[in-house]
Every structure is written in structure tokens, then in C-alpha cells.
Amino acid sequence: MQKPGEILEQIQRIASDMQNKVGDAIRNSPAQEIEKNVRAMMNQGFQKMDLVTREEFELQSKVTRD
């Protein structure tokens, strides 16, 4: 029969191994690549829309009112 301390150490090793494996799976998942591609596509779309910042909009609104 195992001692309580040995059982605790075994549980900690298993938990640590699981944490490492989950971390590896997340790092190697295609999710990061998909996110990077979606961000690039959105940035391209925003650039094509010729958007302006709120400050630029307010300034132009003031200029056209005066």
C-alpha cells in the first residue's frame, strides 16, 4: 500500500503531465494560424474601407460646419 505522500506526489506528477500535454496541444493547434489569418483578412478589409478615426471625423465635421 502506498503512503499518502507518495499518492500525492503521483497525483501531482499526473496533473503536471496533463498540463504540459494540454499546453502543447494548444500551441500546436491550428487555432493560432486561423486567428492570424482572420486578423489579416479583417485588416485588409478595413484598409479597403478607407476608415477614419473618431478624432479625424470630429475634426472634419467641425471644418465643414465652419
Coordinates of N, CA and C in Angstrom, one line a residue:
M1 N 0.8 -1.2 0.0 CA 0.0 0.0 0.0 C 0.9 1.2 0.0
Q2 N 0.5 2.2 -0.8 CA 1.3 3.5 -0.9 C 1.0 4.4 0.3
K3 N 2.0 5.1 0.6 CA 1.8 6.1 1.7 C 1.1 7.4 1.1
P4 N 0.4 8.1 1.9 CA -0.3 9.3 1.4 C 0.6 10.3 0.7
G5 N 1.8 10.5 1.2 CA 2.7 11.4 0.5 C 3.1 10.9 -0.9
E6 N 3.2 9.6 -1.1 CA 3.5 9.0 -2.4 C 2.3 9.2 -3.3
I7 N 1.1 9.0 -2.8 CA -0.1 9.2 -3.6 C -0.2 10.6 -4.1
L8 N 0.1 11.6 -3.2 CA 0.0 13.0 -3.5 C 1.1 13.3 -4.6
E9 N 2.3 12.8 -4.5 CA 3.3 13.1 -5.5 C 2.9 12.5 -6.8
Q10 N 2.3 11.3 -6.8 CA 1.8 10.7 -8.1 C 0.7 11.5 -8.7
I11 N -0.2 12.0 -7.9 CA -1.3 12.9 -8.4 C -0.7 14.2 -9.0
Q12 N 0.3 14.8 -8.3 CA 0.9 16.0 -8.8 C 1.6 15.7 -10.1
R13 N 2.3 14.6 -10.2 CA 3.0 14.3 -11.5 C 2.0 14.1 -12.6
I14 N 0.9 13.4 -12.4 CA -0.1 13.2 -13.4 C -0.7 14.6 -13.8
A15 N -1.0 15.4 -12.8 CA -1.6 16.7 -13.1 C -0.6 17.6 -13.9
S16 N 0.7 17.5 -13.6 CA 1.7 18.3 -14.3 C 1.8 17.8 -15.7
D17 N 1.9 16.5 -15.9 CA 1.9 15.9 -17.2 C 0.7 16.3 -18.1
M18 N -0.4 16.3 -17.5 CA -1.6 16.7 -18.2 C -1.6 18.1 -18.6
Q19 N -1.1 19.0 -17.7 CA -1.0 20.4 -18.0 C 0.0 20.6 -19.2
N20 N 1.1 19.9 -19.2 CA 2.1 20.1 -20.2 C 1.5 19.6 -21.6
K21 N 0.8 18.5 -21.5 CA 0.2 18.0 -22.8 C -0.9 18.9 -23.3
V22 N -1.7 19.4 -22.5 CA -2.7 20.4 -22.9 C -2.1 21.6 -23.5
G23 N -1.0 22.1 -22.8 CA -0.3 23.3 -23.3 C 0.3 23.0 -24.7
D24 N 0.9 21.9 -24.9 CA 1.5 21.5 -26.2 C 0.4 21.4 -27.2
A25 N -0.7 20.8 -26.9 CA -1.8 20.7 -27.9 C -2.3 22.1 -28.3
I26 N -2.5 23.0 -27.4 CA -2.9 24.3 -27.7 C -1.9 25.0 -28.6
R27 N -0.6 24.9 -28.2 CA 0.4 25.6 -29.0 C 0.5 25.0 -30.4
N28 N 0.2 23.8 -30.6 CA 0.3 23.1 -31.9 C -1.0 23.1 -32.7
S29 N -2.1 23.6 -32.1 CA -3.4 23.6 -32.7 C -3.4 24.6 -33.9
P30 N -4.3 24.4 -34.8 CA -4.4 25.3 -36.0 C -5.2 26.6 -35.6
A31 N -5.6 26.7 -34.3 CA -6.4 27.9 -33.9 C -5.6 29.1 -34.0
Q32 N -4.3 29.1 -33.7 CA -3.5 30.3 -33.7 C -3.3 30.7 -35.2
E33 N -3.1 29.7 -36.1 CA -3.0 30.1 -37.5 C -4.2 30.6 -38.1
I34 N -5.4 30.1 -37.7 CA -6.7 30.6 -38.1 C -6.9 32.0 -37.6
E35 N -6.6 32.3 -36.4 CA -6.7 33.6 -35.8 C -5.9 34.6 -36.6
K36 N -4.6 34.2 -36.8 CA -3.7 35.1 -37.6 C -4.3 35.4 -38.9
N37 N -4.8 34.4 -39.6 CA -5.3 34.7 -41.0 C -6.6 35.5 -40.9
V38 N -7.4 35.3 -40.0 CA -8.7 36.1 -39.8 C -8.3 37.6 -39.5
R39 N -7.4 37.8 -38.7 CA -6.9 39.1 -38.4 C -6.4 39.8 -39.6
A40 N -5.6 39.1 -40.4 CA -5.0 39.7 -41.6 C -6.1 40.0 -42.6
M41 N -7.1 39.2 -42.8 CA -8.2 39.4 -43.7 C -9.0 40.6 -43.2
M42 N -9.3 40.7 -41.9 CA -10.0 41.8 -41.4 C -9.3 43.2 -41.6
N43 N -8.0 43.1 -41.3 CA -7.2 44.4 -41.5 C -7.2 44.8 -43.0
Q44 N -7.1 43.8 -43.9 CA -7.2 44.2 -45.3 C -8.6 44.8 -45.7
G45 N -9.6 44.2 -45.1 CA -11.0 44.7 -45.4 C -11.1 46.1 -44.8
F46 N -10.6 46.4 -43.6 CA -10.7 47.7 -43.0 C -9.9 48.7 -43.8
Q47 N -8.8 48.3 -44.4 CA -8.0 49.3 -45.2 C -8.7 49.6 -46.5
K48 N -9.4 48.7 -47.1 CA -10.1 48.9 -48.3 C -11.3 49.8 -48.0
M49 N -11.8 49.8 -46.8 CA -13.0 50.7 -46.5 C -12.6 52.1 -46.3
D50 N -11.3 52.4 -46.2 CA -10.8 53.8 -46.0 C -11.5 54.4 -44.8
L51 N -11.4 53.7 -43.7 CA -12.0 54.2 -42.4 C -11.1 55.3 -41.8
V52 N -11.8 56.2 -41.0 CA -11.1 57.3 -40.3 C -11.3 57.1 -38.8
T53 N -10.4 57.7 -38.1 CA -10.5 57.6 -36.6 C -11.6 58.6 -36.2
R54 N -12.1 58.4 -35.0 CA -13.1 59.3 -34.4 C -12.6 60.8 -34.4
E55 N -11.3 60.9 -34.0 CA -10.7 62.3 -34.0 C -10.7 62.9 -35.4
E56 N -10.3 62.2 -36.4 CA -10.4 62.7 -37.8 C -11.8 63.1 -38.2
F57 N -12.7 62.2 -37.8 CA -14.1 62.5 -38.2 C -14.6 63.8 -37.5
E58 N -14.3 63.9 -36.2 CA -14.8 65.1 -35.5 C -14.1 66.4 -36.1
L59 N -12.8 66.3 -36.4 CA -12.2 67.5 -37.0 C -12.8 67.8 -38.3
Q60 N -13.0 66.9 -39.2 CA -13.6 67.2 -40.5 C -15.0 67.7 -40.3
S61 N -15.8 67.2 -39.4 CA -17.1 67.7 -39.1 C -17.1 69.1 -38.7
K62 N -16.1 69.5 -37.9 CA -16.0 70.9 -37.4 C -15.6 71.8 -38.6
V63 N -14.7 71.3 -39.4 CA -14.2 72.1 -40.5 C -15.4 72.4 -41.5
T64 N -16.2 71.4 -41.8 CA -17.3 71.6 -42.7 C -18.4 72.4 -42.2
R65 N -18.5 72.5 -40.8 CA -19.6 73.3 -40.2 C -19.2 74.8 -40.3
D66 N -17.9 75.0 -40.2 CA -17.4 76.4 -40.1 C -17.4 77.1 -41.4

